[in-house]
Amino acid sequence: MYAIVNIAGKQFKVAKDQYIYAPKLEGEAGSSVKFDNVLLTDDGGKVNIGAPTVKGITVSGKILEHVKGNKVIVFKKKRRKGYQVKNGHRQQFTKVQIENIG
């Protein structure tokens, strides 16, 4: 069984006991979290599509840790003007383990 869930504006295909890296969520490591915005569920070939969400289905998970993603380099340059700027950015994510779909 799997479900497609909208978490902070991004869609994730989740299954039981799967780890996902969602945009940073509120909560401490070890706390539980519920996602109500389920767009689609599939239970052994029986597909249930929401309009816009599936009613009565929630996905519960456990926050494992808060982590940072890989560094993204932002480099700007204007040729022949002596202008160049180099910045870096690391996005913050939350590692979540999916415990139950239902």
PDB file of N, CA and C in Angstrom:
ATOM      1  N   MET A   1       0.851  -1.176   0.000  1.00  0.00           N
ATOM      2  CA  MET A   1       0.000   0.000   0.000  1.00  0.00           C
ATOM      3  C   MET A   1       0.894   1.235   0.000  1.00  0.00           C
ATOM      4  N   TYR A   2       0.519   2.202  -0.801  1.00  0.00           N
ATOM      5  CA  TYR A   2       1.226   3.467  -0.800  1.00  0.00           C
ATOM      6  C   TYR A   2       0.230   4.602  -0.922  1.00  0.00           C
ATOM      7  N   ALA A   3       0.711   5.811  -0.643  1.00  0.00           N
ATOM      8  CA  ALA A   3      -0.130   7.004  -0.724  1.00  0.00           C
ATOM      9  C   ALA A   3       0.718   8.151  -1.254  1.00  0.00           C
ATOM     10  N   ILE A   4       0.051   9.111  -1.875  1.00  0.00           N
ATOM     11  CA  ILE A   4       0.704  10.342  -2.297  1.00  0.00           C
ATOM     12  C   ILE A   4       0.200  11.445  -1.374  1.00  0.00           C
ATOM     13  N   VAL A   5       1.156  12.094  -0.687  1.00  0.00           N
ATOM     14  CA  VAL A   5       0.835  13.057   0.358  1.00  0.00           C
ATOM     15  C   VAL A   5       1.440  14.405   0.004  1.00  0.00           C
ATOM     16  N   ASN A   6       0.691  15.463   0.277  1.00  0.00           N
ATOM     17  CA  ASN A   6       1.192  16.818   0.087  1.00  0.00           C
ATOM     18  C   ASN A   6       1.729  17.309   1.434  1.00  0.00           C
ATOM     19  N   ILE A   7       3.050  17.545   1.485  1.00  0.00           N
ATOM     20  CA  ILE A   7       3.698  18.022   2.705  1.00  0.00           C
ATOM     21  C   ILE A   7       4.394  19.335   2.374  1.00  0.00           C
ATOM     22  N   ALA A   8       3.917  20.423   2.934  1.00  0.00           N
ATOM     23  CA  ALA A   8       4.505  21.755   2.759  1.00  0.00           C
ATOM     24  C   ALA A   8       4.636  22.124   1.285  1.00  0.00           C
ATOM     25  N   GLY A   9       3.615  21.811   0.493  1.00  0.00           N
ATOM     26  CA  GLY A   9       3.605  22.197  -0.914  1.00  0.00           C
ATOM     27  C   GLY A   9       4.331  21.242  -1.842  1.00  0.00           C
ATOM     28  N   LYS A  10       4.895  20.158  -1.329  1.00  0.00           N
ATOM     29  CA  LYS A  10       5.575  19.169  -2.161  1.00  0.00           C
ATOM     30  C   LYS A  10       4.874  17.833  -2.014  1.00  0.00           C
ATOM     31  N   GLN A  11       4.825  17.069  -3.110  1.00  0.00           N
ATOM     32  CA  GLN A  11       4.140  15.786  -3.093  1.00  0.00           C
ATOM     33  C   GLN A  11       5.146  14.656  -2.951  1.00  0.00           C
ATOM     34  N   PHE A  12       4.835  13.714  -2.046  1.00  0.00           N
ATOM     35  CA  PHE A  12       5.699  12.580  -1.775  1.00  0.00           C
ATOM     36  C   PHE A  12       4.905  11.295  -1.915  1.00  0.00           C
ATOM     37  N   LYS A  13       5.500  10.288  -2.551  1.00  0.00           N
ATOM     38  CA  LYS A  13       4.922   8.948  -2.601  1.00  0.00           C
ATOM     39  C   LYS A  13       5.497   8.185  -1.412  1.00  0.00           C
ATOM     40  N   VAL A  14       4.638   7.803  -0.470  1.00  0.00           N
ATOM     41  CA  VAL A  14       5.098   7.191   0.767  1.00  0.00           C
ATOM     42  C   VAL A  14       4.499   5.808   0.935  1.00  0.00           C
ATOM     43  N   ALA A  15       5.252   4.943   1.591  1.00  0.00           N
ATOM     44  CA  ALA A  15       4.814   3.607   1.963  1.00  0.00           C
ATOM     45  C   ALA A  15       5.209   3.381   3.417  1.00  0.00           C
ATOM     46  N   LYS A  16       4.672   2.334   4.023  1.00  0.00           N
ATOM     47  CA  LYS A  16       4.963   2.052   5.425  1.00  0.00           C
ATOM     48  C   LYS A  16       6.445   1.729   5.599  1.00  0.00           C
ATOM     49  N   ASP A  17       7.036   2.194   6.704  1.00  0.00           N
ATOM     50  CA  ASP A  17       8.449   1.992   7.072  1.00  0.00           C
ATOM     51  C   ASP A  17       9.420   2.633   6.091  1.00  0.00           C
ATOM     52  N   GLN A  18       9.003   3.660   5.383  1.00  0.00           N
ATOM     53  CA  GLN A  18       9.872   4.379   4.450  1.00  0.00           C
ATOM     54  C   GLN A  18      10.370   5.661   5.120  1.00  0.00           C
ATOM     55  N   TYR A  19      11.575   6.090   4.740  1.00  0.00           N
ATOM     56  CA  TYR A  19      12.125   7.346   5.212  1.00  0.00           C
ATOM     57  C   TYR A  19      11.967   8.395   4.121  1.00  0.00           C
ATOM     58  N   ILE A  20      11.548   9.606   4.503  1.00  0.00           N
ATOM     59  CA  ILE A  20      11.489  10.713   3.547  1.00  0.00           C
ATOM     60  C   ILE A  20      12.163  11.925   4.165  1.00  0.00           C
ATOM     61  N   TYR A  21      12.673  12.780   3.298  1.00  0.00           N
ATOM     62  CA  TYR A  21      13.262  14.044   3.715  1.00  0.00           C
ATOM     63  C   TYR A  21      12.313  15.152   3.284  1.00  0.00           C
ATOM     64  N   ALA A  22      11.490  15.618   4.218  1.00  0.00           N
ATOM     65  CA  ALA A  22      10.495  16.657   3.945  1.00  0.00           C
ATOM     66  C   ALA A  22      11.097  18.017   4.306  1.00  0.00           C
ATOM     67  N   PRO A  23      10.549  19.102   3.747  1.00  0.00           N
ATOM     68  CA  PRO A  23      10.985  20.424   4.205  1.00  0.00           C
ATOM     69  C   PRO A  23      10.811  20.537   5.715  1.00  0.00           C
ATOM     70  N   LYS A  24      11.615  21.362   6.348  1.00  0.00           N
ATOM     71  CA  LYS A  24      11.684  21.396   7.811  1.00  0.00           C
ATOM     72  C   LYS A  24      10.306  21.558   8.442  1.00  0.00           C
ATOM     73  N   LEU A  25      10.011  20.651   9.378  1.00  0.00           N
ATOM     74  CA  LEU A  25       8.731  20.621  10.085  1.00  0.00           C
ATOM     75  C   LEU A  25       8.939  21.040  11.535  1.00  0.00           C
ATOM     76  N   GLU A  26       7.871  21.518  12.149  1.00  0.00           N
ATOM     77  CA  GLU A  26       7.906  21.859  13.568  1.00  0.00           C
ATOM     78  C   GLU A  26       7.871  20.565  14.372  1.00  0.00           C
ATOM     79  N   GLY A  27       8.585  20.530  15.466  1.00  0.00           N
ATOM     80  CA  GLY A  27       8.561  19.368  16.342  1.00  0.00           C
ATOM     81  C   GLY A  27       9.955  18.888  16.679  1.00  0.00           C
ATOM     82  N   GLU A  28      10.041  18.204  17.803  1.00  0.00           N
ATOM     83  CA  GLU A  28      11.303  17.664  18.278  1.00  0.00           C
ATOM     84  C   GLU A  28      11.563  16.299  17.654  1.00  0.00           C
ATOM     85  N   ALA A  29      12.810  15.872  17.696  1.00  0.00           N
ATOM     86  CA  ALA A  29      13.155  14.528  17.246  1.00  0.00           C
ATOM     87  C   ALA A  29      12.502  13.514  18.184  1.00  0.00           C
ATOM     88  N   GLY A  30      11.866  12.503  17.619  1.00  0.00           N
ATOM     89  CA  GLY A  30      11.166  11.503  18.408  1.00  0.00           C
ATOM     90  C   GLY A  30       9.675  11.738  18.521  1.00  0.00           C
ATOM     91  N   SER A  31       9.193  12.922  18.151  1.00  0.00           N
ATOM     92  CA  SER A  31       7.759  13.195  18.239  1.00  0.00           C
ATOM     93  C   SER A  31       7.048  12.675  16.995  1.00  0.00           C
ATOM     94  N   SER A  32       5.751  12.465  17.128  1.00  0.00           N
ATOM     95  CA  SER A  32       4.971  11.949  16.009  1.00  0.00           C
ATOM     96  C   SER A  32       4.314  13.101  15.262  1.00  0.00           C
ATOM     97  N   VAL A  33       4.015  12.853  13.984  1.00  0.00           N
ATOM     98  CA  VAL A  33       3.415  13.870  13.126  1.00  0.00           C
ATOM     99  C   VAL A  33       2.376  13.193  12.244  1.00  0.00           C
ATOM    100  N   LYS A  34       1.294  13.922  11.936  1.00  0.00           N
ATOM    101  CA  LYS A  34       0.230  13.394  11.070  1.00  0.00           C
ATOM    102  C   LYS A  34       0.079  14.297   9.866  1.00  0.00           C
ATOM    103  N   PHE A  35      -0.137  13.674   8.707  1.00  0.00           N
ATOM    104  CA  PHE A  35      -0.365  14.396   7.463  1.00  0.00           C
ATOM    105  C   PHE A  35      -1.774  14.065   6.988  1.00  0.00           C
ATOM    106  N   ASP A  36      -2.645  15.084   6.910  1.00  0.00           N
ATOM    107  CA  ASP A  36      -4.038  14.889   6.523  1.00  0.00           C
ATOM    108  C   ASP A  36      -4.265  15.113   5.032  1.00  0.00           C
ATOM    109  N   ASN A  37      -3.321  15.743   4.356  1.00  0.00           N
ATOM    110  CA  ASN A  37      -3.503  16.128   2.963  1.00  0.00           C
ATOM    111  C   ASN A  37      -3.087  14.980   2.041  1.00  0.00           C
ATOM    112  N   VAL A  38      -3.876  13.888   2.025  1.00  0.00           N
ATOM    113  CA  VAL A  38      -3.591  12.704   1.211  1.00  0.00           C
ATOM    114  C   VAL A  38      -4.319  12.851  -0.120  1.00  0.00           C
ATOM    115  N   LEU A  39      -3.570  12.808  -1.212  1.00  0.00           N
ATOM    116  CA  LEU A  39      -4.142  13.019  -2.539  1.00  0.00           C
ATOM    117  C   LEU A  39      -4.576  11.733  -3.218  1.00  0.00           C
ATOM    118  N   LEU A  40      -3.894  10.603  -2.924  1.00  0.00           N
ATOM    119  CA  LEU A  40      -4.188   9.337  -3.595  1.00  0.00           C
ATOM    120  C   LEU A  40      -3.731   8.201  -2.703  1.00  0.00           C
ATOM    121  N   THR A  41      -4.481   7.103  -2.724  1.00  0.00           N
ATOM    122  CA  THR A  41      -4.054   5.885  -2.042  1.00  0.00           C
ATOM    123  C   THR A  41      -4.189   4.715  -3.000  1.00  0.00           C
ATOM    124  N   ASP A  42      -3.313   3.729  -2.830  1.00  0.00           N
ATOM    125  CA  ASP A  42      -3.349   2.507  -3.636  1.00  0.00           C
ATOM    126  C   ASP A  42      -3.160   1.334  -2.687  1.00  0.00           C
ATOM    127  N   ASP A  43      -4.176   0.464  -2.636  1.00  0.00           N
ATOM    128  CA  ASP A  43      -4.131  -0.698  -1.753  1.00  0.00           C
ATOM    129  C   ASP A  43      -4.237  -1.952  -2.599  1.00  0.00           C
ATOM    130  N   GLY A  44      -3.105  -2.430  -3.085  1.00  0.00           N
ATOM    131  CA  GLY A  44      -3.083  -3.660  -3.875  1.00  0.00           C
ATOM    132  C   GLY A  44      -3.840  -3.551  -5.182  1.00  0.00           C
ATOM    133  N   GLY A  45      -3.725  -2.455  -5.872  1.00  0.00           N
ATOM    134  CA  GLY A  45      -4.410  -2.267  -7.152  1.00  0.00           C
ATOM    135  C   GLY A  45      -5.713  -1.498  -7.053  1.00  0.00           C
ATOM    136  N   LYS A  46      -6.239  -1.322  -5.847  1.00  0.00           N
ATOM    137  CA  LYS A  46      -7.462  -0.538  -5.657  1.00  0.00           C
ATOM    138  C   LYS A  46      -7.067   0.916  -5.398  1.00  0.00           C
ATOM    139  N   VAL A  47      -7.238   1.756  -6.416  1.00  0.00           N
ATOM    140  CA  VAL A  47      -6.801   3.147  -6.348  1.00  0.00           C
ATOM    141  C   VAL A  47      -7.957   4.023  -5.896  1.00  0.00           C
ATOM    142  N   ASN A  48      -7.666   4.920  -4.957  1.00  0.00           N
ATOM    143  CA  ASN A  48      -8.658   5.860  -4.452  1.00  0.00           C
ATOM    144  C   ASN A  48      -8.094   7.262  -4.649  1.00  0.00           C
ATOM    145  N   ILE A  49      -8.707   8.027  -5.553  1.00  0.00           N
ATOM    146  CA  ILE A  49      -8.232   9.367  -5.875  1.00  0.00           C
ATOM    147  C   ILE A  49      -9.128  10.381  -5.180  1.00  0.00           C
ATOM    148  N   GLY A  50      -8.511  11.349  -4.528  1.00  0.00           N
ATOM    149  CA  GLY A  50      -9.261  12.372  -3.817  1.00  0.00           C
ATOM    150  C   GLY A  50      -9.653  13.521  -4.719  1.00  0.00           C
ATOM    151  N   ALA A  51     -10.668  14.264  -4.273  1.00  0.00           N
ATOM    152  CA  ALA A  51     -11.113  15.431  -5.025  1.00  0.00           C
ATOM    153  C   ALA A  51     -11.358  16.573  -4.056  1.00  0.00           C
ATOM    154  N   PRO A  52     -10.414  17.332  -3.603  1.00  0.00           N
ATOM    155  CA  PRO A  52      -8.972  17.261  -3.875  1.00  0.00           C
ATOM    156  C   PRO A  52      -8.215  16.311  -2.950  1.00  0.00           C
ATOM    157  N   THR A  53      -8.792  15.925  -1.795  1.00  0.00           N
ATOM    158  CA  THR A  53      -8.100  14.993  -0.907  1.00  0.00           C
ATOM    159  C   THR A  53      -8.982  13.791  -0.614  1.00  0.00           C
ATOM    160  N   VAL A  54      -8.352  12.709  -0.170  1.00  0.00           N
ATOM    161  CA  VAL A  54      -9.082  11.502   0.214  1.00  0.00           C
ATOM    162  C   VAL A  54      -9.571  11.699   1.642  1.00  0.00           C
ATOM    163  N   LYS A  55     -10.867  11.531   1.849  1.00  0.00           N
ATOM    164  CA  LYS A  55     -11.454  11.760   3.162  1.00  0.00           C
ATOM    165  C   LYS A  55     -11.237  10.543   4.062  1.00  0.00           C
ATOM    166  N   GLY A  56     -10.927  10.807   5.327  1.00  0.00           N
ATOM    167  CA  GLY A  56     -10.801   9.741   6.317  1.00  0.00           C
ATOM    168  C   GLY A  56      -9.451   9.041   6.316  1.00  0.00           C
ATOM    169  N   ILE A  57      -8.528   9.434   5.500  1.00  0.00           N
ATOM    170  CA  ILE A  57      -7.210   8.795   5.450  1.00  0.00           C
ATOM    171  C   ILE A  57      -6.166   9.779   5.961  1.00  0.00           C
ATOM    172  N   THR A  58      -5.346   9.323   6.886  1.00  0.00           N
ATOM    173  CA  THR A  58      -4.224  10.122   7.374  1.00  0.00           C
ATOM    174  C   THR A  58      -2.960   9.275   7.327  1.00  0.00           C
ATOM    175  N   VAL A  59      -1.845   9.938   7.178  1.00  0.00           N
ATOM    176  CA  VAL A  59      -0.547   9.279   7.190  1.00  0.00           C
ATOM    177  C   VAL A  59       0.173   9.748   8.441  1.00  0.00           C
ATOM    178  N   SER A  60       0.584   8.808   9.278  1.00  0.00           N
ATOM    179  CA  SER A  60       1.289   9.170  10.505  1.00  0.00           C
ATOM    180  C   SER A  60       2.746   8.765  10.389  1.00  0.00           C
ATOM    181  N   GLY A  61       3.588   9.566  11.006  1.00  0.00           N
ATOM    182  CA  GLY A  61       5.015   9.308  10.948  1.00  0.00           C
ATOM    183  C   GLY A  61       5.694   9.759  12.224  1.00  0.00           C
ATOM    184  N   LYS A  62       7.001   9.524  12.268  1.00  0.00           N
ATOM    185  CA  LYS A  62       7.810   9.876  13.433  1.00  0.00           C
ATOM    186  C   LYS A  62       8.999  10.687  12.957  1.00  0.00           C
ATOM    187  N   ILE A  63       9.219  11.830  13.597  1.00  0.00           N
ATOM    188  CA  ILE A  63      10.364  12.676  13.250  1.00  0.00           C
ATOM    189  C   ILE A  63      11.618  12.044  13.838  1.00  0.00           C
ATOM    190  N   LEU A  64      12.588  11.740  12.968  1.00  0.00           N
ATOM    191  CA  LEU A  64      13.825  11.135  13.437  1.00  0.00           C
ATOM    192  C   LEU A  64      14.886  12.182  13.751  1.00  0.00           C
ATOM    193  N   GLU A  65      15.082  13.142  12.835  1.00  0.00           N
ATOM    194  CA  GLU A  65      16.081  14.178  13.065  1.00  0.00           C
ATOM    195  C   GLU A  65      15.883  15.317  12.084  1.00  0.00           C
ATOM    196  N   HIS A  66      16.506  16.437  12.392  1.00  0.00           N
ATOM    197  CA  HIS A  66      16.538  17.586  11.496  1.00  0.00           C
ATOM    198  C   HIS A  66      17.932  17.639  10.882  1.00  0.00           C
ATOM    199  N   VAL A  67      18.004  17.696   9.550  1.00  0.00           N
ATOM    200  CA  VAL A  67      19.288  17.647   8.846  1.00  0.00           C
ATOM    201  C   VAL A  67      19.362  18.775   7.827  1.00  0.00           C
ATOM    202  N   LYS A  68      20.562  18.981   7.298  1.00  0.00           N
ATOM    203  CA  LYS A  68      20.776  19.940   6.228  1.00  0.00           C
ATOM    204  C   LYS A  68      21.126  19.187   4.954  1.00  0.00           C
ATOM    205  N   GLY A  69      20.670  19.721   3.821  1.00  0.00           N
ATOM    206  CA  GLY A  69      20.965  19.120   2.536  1.00  0.00           C
ATOM    207  C   GLY A  69      22.358  19.488   2.059  1.00  0.00           C
ATOM    208  N   ASN A  70      22.691  19.080   0.840  1.00  0.00           N
ATOM    209  CA  ASN A  70      23.980  19.410   0.255  1.00  0.00           C
ATOM    210  C   ASN A  70      24.062  20.898  -0.050  1.00  0.00           C
ATOM    211  N   LYS A  71      25.286  21.410  -0.079  1.00  0.00           N
ATOM    212  CA  LYS A  71      25.482  22.832  -0.344  1.00  0.00           C
ATOM    213  C   LYS A  71      25.243  23.122  -1.821  1.00  0.00           C
ATOM    214  N   VAL A  72      24.489  24.188  -2.073  1.00  0.00           N
ATOM    215  CA  VAL A  72      24.231  24.676  -3.422  1.00  0.00           C
ATOM    216  C   VAL A  72      25.000  25.977  -3.581  1.00  0.00           C
ATOM    217  N   ILE A  73      25.841  26.048  -4.601  1.00  0.00           N
ATOM    218  CA  ILE A  73      26.645  27.247  -4.841  1.00  0.00           C
ATOM    219  C   ILE A  73      25.879  28.179  -5.776  1.00  0.00           C
ATOM    220  N   VAL A  74      25.776  29.456  -5.373  1.00  0.00           N
ATOM    221  CA  VAL A  74      25.138  30.479  -6.191  1.00  0.00           C
ATOM    222  C   VAL A  74      26.243  31.443  -6.612  1.00  0.00           C
ATOM    223  N   PHE A  75      26.537  31.502  -7.914  1.00  0.00           N
ATOM    224  CA  PHE A  75      27.621  32.336  -8.422  1.00  0.00           C
ATOM    225  C   PHE A  75      27.060  33.307  -9.448  1.00  0.00           C
ATOM    226  N   LYS A  76      27.324  34.606  -9.231  1.00  0.00           N
ATOM    227  CA  LYS A  76      26.849  35.639 -10.146  1.00  0.00           C
ATOM    228  C   LYS A  76      28.064  36.379 -10.701  1.00  0.00           C
ATOM    229  N   LYS A  77      28.007  36.709 -11.978  1.00  0.00           N
ATOM    230  CA  LYS A  77      29.129  37.408 -12.595  1.00  0.00           C
ATOM    231  C   LYS A  77      28.632  38.260 -13.746  1.00  0.00           C
ATOM    232  N   LYS A  78      29.198  39.445 -13.861  1.00  0.00           N
ATOM    233  CA  LYS A  78      28.958  40.291 -15.032  1.00  0.00           C
ATOM    234  C   LYS A  78      30.297  40.461 -15.729  1.00  0.00           C
ATOM    235  N   ARG A  79      30.375  40.002 -16.941  1.00  0.00           N
ATOM    236  CA  ARG A  79      31.664  40.002 -17.624  1.00  0.00           C
ATOM    237  C   ARG A  79      32.139  41.415 -17.945  1.00  0.00           C
ATOM    238  N   ARG A  80      33.437  41.547 -17.898  1.00  0.00           N
ATOM    239  CA  ARG A  80      34.150  42.799 -18.191  1.00  0.00           C
ATOM    240  C   ARG A  80      33.822  43.936 -17.217  1.00  0.00           C
ATOM    241  N   LYS A  81      33.184  43.679 -16.116  1.00  0.00           N
ATOM    242  CA  LYS A  81      32.827  44.725 -15.154  1.00  0.00           C
ATOM    243  C   LYS A  81      33.518  44.528 -13.806  1.00  0.00           C
ATOM    244  N   GLY A  82      34.199  43.423 -13.628  1.00  0.00           N
ATOM    245  CA  GLY A  82      34.868  43.157 -12.358  1.00  0.00           C
ATOM    246  C   GLY A  82      33.917  42.783 -11.235  1.00  0.00           C
ATOM    247  N   TYR A  83      32.711  42.313 -11.579  1.00  0.00           N
ATOM    248  CA  TYR A  83      31.697  41.976 -10.574  1.00  0.00           C
ATOM    249  C   TYR A  83      31.520  40.468 -10.529  1.00  0.00           C
ATOM    250  N   GLN A  84      31.764  39.898  -9.369  1.00  0.00           N
ATOM    251  CA  GLN A  84      31.426  38.495  -9.151  1.00  0.00           C
ATOM    252  C   GLN A  84      31.136  38.278  -7.669  1.00  0.00           C
ATOM    253  N   VAL A  85      30.099  37.486  -7.400  1.00  0.00           N
ATOM    254  CA  VAL A  85      29.656  37.198  -6.045  1.00  0.00           C
ATOM    255  C   VAL A  85      29.433  35.701  -5.948  1.00  0.00           C
ATOM    256  N   LYS A  86      29.950  35.085  -4.882  1.00  0.00           N
ATOM    257  CA  LYS A  86      29.772  33.657  -4.656  1.00  0.00           C
ATOM    258  C   LYS A  86      29.110  33.456  -3.294  1.00  0.00           C
ATOM    259  N   ASN A  87      27.970  32.806  -3.289  1.00  0.00           N
ATOM    260  CA  ASN A  87      27.237  32.487  -2.064  1.00  0.00           C
ATOM    261  C   ASN A  87      26.941  31.005  -2.027  1.00  0.00           C
ATOM    262  N   GLY A  88      26.728  30.487  -0.843  1.00  0.00           N
ATOM    263  CA  GLY A  88      26.337  29.095  -0.673  1.00  0.00           C
ATOM    264  C   GLY A  88      25.057  29.007   0.142  1.00  0.00           C
ATOM    265  N   HIS A  89      24.346  27.896  -0.010  1.00  0.00           N
ATOM    266  CA  HIS A  89      23.081  27.712   0.699  1.00  0.00           C
ATOM    267  C   HIS A  89      22.893  26.233   1.001  1.00  0.00           C
ATOM    268  N   ARG A  90      22.455  25.931   2.225  1.00  0.00           N
ATOM    269  CA  ARG A  90      22.124  24.552   2.601  1.00  0.00           C
ATOM    270  C   ARG A  90      20.687  24.521   3.104  1.00  0.00           C
ATOM    271  N   GLN A  91      19.831  23.802   2.396  1.00  0.00           N
ATOM    272  CA  GLN A  91      18.417  23.704   2.748  1.00  0.00           C
ATOM    273  C   GLN A  91      18.248  22.816   3.974  1.00  0.00           C
ATOM    274  N   GLN A  92      17.296  23.145   4.837  1.00  0.00           N
ATOM    275  CA  GLN A  92      17.030  22.354   6.029  1.00  0.00           C
ATOM    276  C   GLN A  92      15.882  21.397   5.766  1.00  0.00           C
ATOM    277  N   PHE A  93      16.074  20.136   6.162  1.00  0.00           N
ATOM    278  CA  PHE A  93      15.085  19.085   5.967  1.00  0.00           C
ATOM    279  C   PHE A  93      14.809  18.395   7.293  1.00  0.00           C
ATOM    280  N   THR A  94      13.690  17.669   7.320  1.00  0.00           N
ATOM    281  CA  THR A  94      13.345  16.828   8.455  1.00  0.00           C
ATOM    282  C   THR A  94      13.239  15.396   7.963  1.00  0.00           C
ATOM    283  N   LYS A  95      13.966  14.491   8.609  1.00  0.00           N
ATOM    284  CA  LYS A  95      13.900  13.070   8.249  1.00  0.00           C
ATOM    285  C   LYS A  95      12.736  12.447   9.002  1.00  0.00           C
ATOM    286  N   VAL A  96      11.769  11.899   8.245  1.00  0.00           N
ATOM    287  CA  VAL A  96      10.552  11.350   8.819  1.00  0.00           C
ATOM    288  C   VAL A  96      10.428   9.880   8.418  1.00  0.00           C
ATOM    289  N   GLN A  97      10.090   9.035   9.375  1.00  0.00           N
ATOM    290  CA  GLN A  97       9.798   7.639   9.081  1.00  0.00           C
ATOM    291  C   GLN A  97       8.292   7.447   9.083  1.00  0.00           C
ATOM    292  N   ILE A  98       7.752   6.917   7.988  1.00  0.00           N
ATOM    293  CA  ILE A  98       6.314   6.694   7.866  1.00  0.00           C
ATOM    294  C   ILE A  98       5.947   5.450   8.660  1.00  0.00           C
ATOM    295  N   GLU A  99       4.995   5.594   9.603  1.00  0.00           N
ATOM    296  CA  GLU A  99       4.623   4.484  10.460  1.00  0.00           C
ATOM    297  C   GLU A  99       3.322   3.811  10.033  1.00  0.00           C
ATOM    298  N   ASN A 100       2.346   4.607   9.560  1.00  0.00           N
ATOM    299  CA  ASN A 100       1.043   4.016   9.264  1.00  0.00           C
ATOM    300  C   ASN A 100       0.332   4.839   8.206  1.00  0.00           C
ATOM    301  N   ILE A 101      -0.389   4.155   7.318  1.00  0.00           N
ATOM    302  CA  ILE A 101      -1.257   4.799   6.345  1.00  0.00           C
ATOM    303  C   ILE A 101      -2.655   4.280   6.608  1.00  0.00           C
ATOM    304  N   GLY A 102      -3.573   5.178   6.930  1.00  0.00           N
ATOM    305  CA  GLY A 102      -4.930   4.723   7.196  1.00  0.00           C
ATOM    306  C   GLY A 102      -5.675   5.681   7.941  1.00  0.00           C
TER     307      GLY A 102
END
